């Protein structure tokens, strides 16, 4: 049933093709016109933008509530689906960024930036989803936008020589998997009543 819920969320996302294409195209348009998006850390911005824009746009469509009306599910199943949907969004963002870097000239971007950015995105998506389960939709949207703005600021202010040089890939892997799993476990232990 959880898999059906995740599928219904992607279905709701793809049922609004204009919004989906808009979300997919915006970071590339930003790259054309905004100086900060033209730097070697662009793949990280791409991952972060896709993660937050897709989750926020889905929340605005209120598909979680729609899914629940059509499927006999429990609050815990809805919470689990929310987390797994976020994980699939991060996977999708990773695939798009990897494809873009593969098609770009060698040496254009910071080496190894996509795995680290994707792991940071996974950790933050777990945290924001866990907190977001306790907030009304507008509160979740506001929180997600603030986290996204903070991520953009940290990425751009770090310069293009290296992406989060103080964070190694093994530490990022452990922190993201541990943090995401912990946030999901806590949310499943105490699921919100209104989900």
mmCIF file of C-alpha atoms in Angstrom:
data_model
loop_
_atom_site.group_PDB
_atom_site.id
_atom_site.type_symbol
_atom_site.label_atom_id
_atom_site.label_comp_id
_atom_site.label_asym_id
_atom_site.label_seq_id
_atom_site.Cartn_x
_atom_site.Cartn_y
_atom_site.Cartn_z
ATOM 1 C CA UNK A 1 0.000 0.000 0.000
ATOM 2 C CA UNK A 2 2.900 2.355 0.732
ATOM 3 C CA UNK A 3 4.246 1.721 -2.770
ATOM 4 C CA UNK A 4 0.819 2.606 -4.191
ATOM 5 C CA UNK A 5 0.856 5.864 -2.258
ATOM 6 C CA UNK A 6 4.321 6.753 -3.550
ATOM 7 C CA UNK A 7 3.167 5.900 -7.065
ATOM 8 C CA UNK A 8 0.056 8.068 -6.629
ATOM 9 C CA UNK A 9 2.254 10.982 -5.550
ATOM 10 C CA UNK A 10 4.407 10.666 -8.678
ATOM 11 C CA UNK A 11 1.235 10.289 -10.723
ATOM 12 C CA UNK A 12 -0.113 13.520 -9.230
ATOM 13 C CA UNK A 13 3.208 15.228 -9.980
ATOM 14 C CA UNK A 14 3.220 14.074 -13.600
ATOM 15 C CA UNK A 15 -0.496 14.845 -14.061
ATOM 16 C CA UNK A 16 0.507 18.502 -13.980
ATOM 17 C CA UNK A 17 3.039 18.380 -16.850
ATOM 18 C CA UNK A 18 3.376 22.156 -17.166
ATOM 19 C CA UNK A 19 4.357 22.483 -13.502
ATOM 20 C CA UNK A 20 6.704 19.494 -13.750
ATOM 21 C CA UNK A 21 8.469 20.840 -16.856
ATOM 22 C CA UNK A 22 8.619 24.301 -15.275
ATOM 23 C CA UNK A 23 10.296 22.868 -12.165
ATOM 24 C CA UNK A 24 12.709 20.876 -14.316
ATOM 25 C CA UNK A 25 13.594 23.803 -16.595
ATOM 26 C CA UNK A 26 13.954 26.616 -14.048
ATOM 27 C CA UNK A 27 17.455 25.787 -12.734
ATOM 28 C CA UNK A 28 18.756 25.631 -16.313
ATOM 29 C CA UNK A 29 17.141 28.993 -17.081
ATOM 30 C CA UNK A 30 18.711 30.376 -13.903
ATOM 31 C CA UNK A 31 22.056 29.076 -15.179
ATOM 32 C CA UNK A 32 21.644 31.146 -18.337
ATOM 33 C CA UNK A 33 20.793 34.414 -16.604
ATOM 34 C CA UNK A 34 21.924 34.370 -12.947
ATOM 35 C CA UNK A 35 25.692 34.537 -12.315
ATOM 36 C CA UNK A 36 25.605 32.376 -9.170
ATOM 37 C CA UNK A 37 24.142 29.477 -11.133
ATOM 38 C CA UNK A 38 26.952 29.549 -13.714
ATOM 39 C CA UNK A 39 29.644 28.346 -11.310
ATOM 40 C CA UNK A 40 31.253 24.919 -10.909
ATOM 41 C CA UNK A 41 28.889 24.043 -8.037
ATOM 42 C CA UNK A 42 25.779 24.226 -10.278
ATOM 43 C CA UNK A 43 25.018 20.456 -10.016
ATOM 44 C CA UNK A 44 24.497 20.899 -6.260
ATOM 45 C CA UNK A 45 22.083 23.771 -6.880
ATOM 46 C CA UNK A 46 20.292 21.601 -9.441
ATOM 47 C CA UNK A 47 19.838 18.757 -6.943
ATOM 48 C CA UNK A 48 18.618 21.100 -4.196
ATOM 49 C CA UNK A 49 16.266 23.009 -6.495
ATOM 50 C CA UNK A 50 14.629 19.878 -7.920
ATOM 51 C CA UNK A 51 14.218 18.307 -4.494
ATOM 52 C CA UNK A 52 12.481 21.284 -2.940
ATOM 53 C CA UNK A 53 10.513 22.482 -5.968
ATOM 54 C CA UNK A 54 8.986 19.065 -6.674
ATOM 55 C CA UNK A 55 8.050 18.423 -3.050
ATOM 56 C CA UNK A 56 6.611 21.919 -2.562
ATOM 57 C CA UNK A 57 4.616 21.810 -5.796
ATOM 58 C CA UNK A 58 3.156 18.437 -4.810
ATOM 59 C CA UNK A 59 2.216 19.781 -1.395
ATOM 60 C CA UNK A 60 0.484 22.711 -3.096
ATOM 61 C CA UNK A 61 -1.558 20.227 -5.136
ATOM 62 C CA UNK A 62 -2.472 18.503 -1.840
ATOM 63 C CA UNK A 63 -2.077 15.086 -3.446
ATOM 64 C CA UNK A 64 -1.371 13.386 -0.111
ATOM 65 C CA UNK A 65 -4.916 14.122 1.001
ATOM 66 C CA UNK A 66 -6.301 13.071 -2.373
ATOM 67 C CA UNK A 67 -4.331 9.809 -2.220
ATOM 68 C CA UNK A 68 -5.734 9.048 1.179
ATOM 69 C CA UNK A 69 -9.296 9.567 0.048
ATOM 70 C CA UNK A 70 -8.912 6.968 -2.707
ATOM 71 C CA UNK A 71 -6.863 4.355 -0.838
ATOM 72 C CA UNK A 72 -7.645 2.623 2.483
ATOM 73 C CA UNK A 73 -4.447 3.544 4.313
ATOM 74 C CA UNK A 74 -3.323 4.279 7.853
ATOM 75 C CA UNK A 75 -1.560 7.413 9.076
ATOM 76 C CA UNK A 76 1.700 5.438 9.374
ATOM 77 C CA UNK A 77 1.439 4.335 5.751
ATOM 78 C CA UNK A 78 0.952 7.937 4.652
ATOM 79 C CA UNK A 79 3.987 9.017 6.702
ATOM 80 C CA UNK A 80 6.131 6.208 5.250
ATOM 81 C CA UNK A 81 4.989 7.150 1.748
ATOM 82 C CA UNK A 82 5.913 10.798 2.378
ATOM 83 C CA UNK A 83 9.465 9.792 3.307
ATOM 84 C CA UNK A 84 9.886 7.306 0.461
ATOM 85 C CA UNK A 85 8.529 9.837 -2.015
ATOM 86 C CA UNK A 86 11.153 12.326 -0.827
ATOM 87 C CA UNK A 87 13.841 9.670 -1.306
ATOM 88 C CA UNK A 88 12.653 9.059 -4.878
ATOM 89 C CA UNK A 89 12.720 12.814 -5.550
ATOM 90 C CA UNK A 90 16.359 12.931 -4.407
ATOM 91 C CA UNK A 91 17.104 9.931 -6.641
ATOM 92 C CA UNK A 92 15.434 11.692 -9.579
ATOM 93 C CA UNK A 93 17.415 14.889 -8.898
ATOM 94 C CA UNK A 94 20.629 12.823 -8.726
ATOM 95 C CA UNK A 95 19.829 11.227 -12.101
ATOM 96 C CA UNK A 96 19.103 14.582 -13.772
ATOM 97 C CA UNK A 97 22.276 16.164 -12.352
ATOM 98 C CA UNK A 98 24.389 13.134 -13.332
ATOM 99 C CA UNK A 99 23.028 13.222 -16.880
ATOM 100 C CA UNK A 100 23.723 16.956 -17.142
ATOM 101 C CA UNK A 101 27.308 16.619 -15.866
ATOM 102 C CA UNK A 102 27.914 13.628 -18.160
ATOM 103 C CA UNK A 103 26.835 15.673 -21.188
ATOM 104 C CA UNK A 104 28.909 18.701 -20.132
ATOM 105 C CA UNK A 105 32.603 19.207 -21.000
ATOM 106 C CA UNK A 106 35.007 17.491 -18.602
ATOM 107 C CA UNK A 107 36.344 19.664 -15.799
ATOM 108 C CA UNK A 108 33.406 22.074 -15.880
ATOM 109 C CA UNK A 109 32.115 21.148 -12.423
ATOM 110 C CA UNK A 110 33.550 20.265 -9.012
ATOM 111 C CA UNK A 111 34.498 16.549 -9.015
ATOM 112 C CA UNK A 112 32.307 14.375 -6.792
ATOM 113 C CA UNK A 113 29.825 17.149 -6.129
ATOM 114 C CA UNK A 114 26.681 15.208 -7.072
ATOM 115 C CA UNK A 115 26.968 12.340 -4.539
ATOM 116 C CA UNK A 116 27.687 14.752 -1.686
ATOM 117 C CA UNK A 117 24.892 17.141 -2.700
ATOM 118 C CA UNK A 118 22.450 14.233 -3.055
ATOM 119 C CA UNK A 119 23.325 12.919 0.407
ATOM 120 C CA UNK A 120 22.880 16.375 1.941
ATOM 121 C CA UNK A 121 19.553 16.613 0.095
ATOM 122 C CA UNK A 122 18.479 13.212 1.453
ATOM 123 C CA UNK A 123 19.319 14.228 5.027
ATOM 124 C CA UNK A 124 17.494 17.550 4.761
ATOM 125 C CA UNK A 125 14.500 15.981 3.024
ATOM 126 C CA UNK A 126 14.190 13.539 5.922
ATOM 127 C CA UNK A 127 14.376 16.317 8.488
ATOM 128 C CA UNK A 128 11.955 18.615 6.649
ATOM 129 C CA UNK A 129 9.526 15.749 6.003
ATOM 130 C CA UNK A 130 9.622 14.735 9.661
ATOM 131 C CA UNK A 131 8.966 18.283 10.830
ATOM 132 C CA UNK A 132 6.568 18.878 7.943
ATOM 133 C CA UNK A 133 4.358 16.002 9.112
ATOM 134 C CA UNK A 134 3.643 18.095 12.198
ATOM 135 C CA UNK A 135 2.935 21.319 10.308
ATOM 136 C CA UNK A 136 0.030 22.480 8.176
ATOM 137 C CA UNK A 137 0.780 22.589 4.415
ATOM 138 C CA UNK A 138 1.581 26.316 4.410
ATOM 139 C CA UNK A 139 4.005 25.851 7.283
ATOM 140 C CA UNK A 140 5.736 23.011 5.431
ATOM 141 C CA UNK A 141 6.043 25.136 2.288
ATOM 142 C CA UNK A 142 7.515 28.061 4.230
ATOM 143 C CA UNK A 143 9.972 25.837 6.094
ATOM 144 C CA UNK A 144 11.076 24.134 2.850
ATOM 145 C CA UNK A 145 11.649 27.470 1.137
ATOM 146 C CA UNK A 146 13.728 28.763 4.057
ATOM 147 C CA UNK A 147 15.866 25.597 4.087
ATOM 148 C CA UNK A 148 16.315 25.854 0.309
ATOM 149 C CA UNK A 149 17.402 29.510 0.553
ATOM 150 C CA UNK A 150 19.874 28.591 3.313
ATOM 151 C CA UNK A 151 21.280 25.772 1.159
ATOM 152 C CA UNK A 152 21.717 28.092 -1.814
ATOM 153 C CA UNK A 153 23.473 30.646 0.385
ATOM 154 C CA UNK A 154 25.845 28.049 1.890
ATOM 155 C CA UNK A 155 26.621 26.603 -1.547
ATOM 156 C CA UNK A 156 27.291 29.949 -3.228
ATOM 157 C CA UNK A 157 29.244 31.451 -0.321
ATOM 158 C CA UNK A 158 31.569 28.432 -0.262
ATOM 159 C CA UNK A 159 33.072 29.308 -3.649
ATOM 160 C CA UNK A 160 33.546 27.000 -6.600
ATOM 161 C CA UNK A 161 36.878 25.408 -5.637
ATOM 162 C CA UNK A 162 35.205 22.732 -3.531
ATOM 163 C CA UNK A 163 31.720 21.897 -2.307
ATOM 164 C CA UNK A 164 31.444 21.678 1.485
ATOM 165 C CA UNK A 165 35.150 20.802 1.910
ATOM 166 C CA UNK A 166 34.679 20.155 5.642
ATOM 167 C CA UNK A 167 32.219 17.319 4.877
ATOM 168 C CA UNK A 168 33.731 14.081 3.596
ATOM 169 C CA UNK A 169 31.683 11.679 1.483
ATOM 170 C CA UNK A 170 31.717 8.832 4.082
ATOM 171 C CA UNK A 171 30.526 11.222 6.806
ATOM 172 C CA UNK A 172 27.845 12.591 4.471
ATOM 173 C CA UNK A 173 26.720 9.033 3.686
ATOM 174 C CA UNK A 174 26.487 8.025 7.336
ATOM 175 C CA UNK A 175 24.821 11.251 8.441
ATOM 176 C CA UNK A 176 22.273 11.286 5.631
ATOM 177 C CA UNK A 177 21.239 7.634 5.935
ATOM 178 C CA UNK A 178 21.221 7.817 9.730
ATOM 179 C CA UNK A 179 19.371 11.127 9.881
ATOM 180 C CA UNK A 180 16.804 10.145 7.254
ATOM 181 C CA UNK A 181 16.145 6.786 8.940
ATOM 182 C CA UNK A 182 15.890 8.369 12.390
ATOM 183 C CA UNK A 183 13.467 11.053 11.184
ATOM 184 C CA UNK A 184 11.342 8.393 9.480
ATOM 185 C CA UNK A 185 11.379 6.109 12.541
ATOM 186 C CA UNK A 186 10.369 8.931 14.896
ATOM 187 C CA UNK A 187 7.575 9.993 12.548
ATOM 188 C CA UNK A 188 6.302 6.411 12.318
ATOM 189 C CA UNK A 189 6.368 6.039 16.111
ATOM 190 C CA UNK A 190 4.226 9.155 16.573
ATOM 191 C CA UNK A 191 2.333 9.774 13.319
ATOM 192 C CA UNK A 192 0.307 12.994 13.214
ATOM 193 C CA UNK A 193 -3.432 12.495 13.420
ATOM 194 C CA UNK A 194 -4.296 14.825 10.565
ATOM 195 C CA UNK A 195 -2.020 13.166 7.941
#
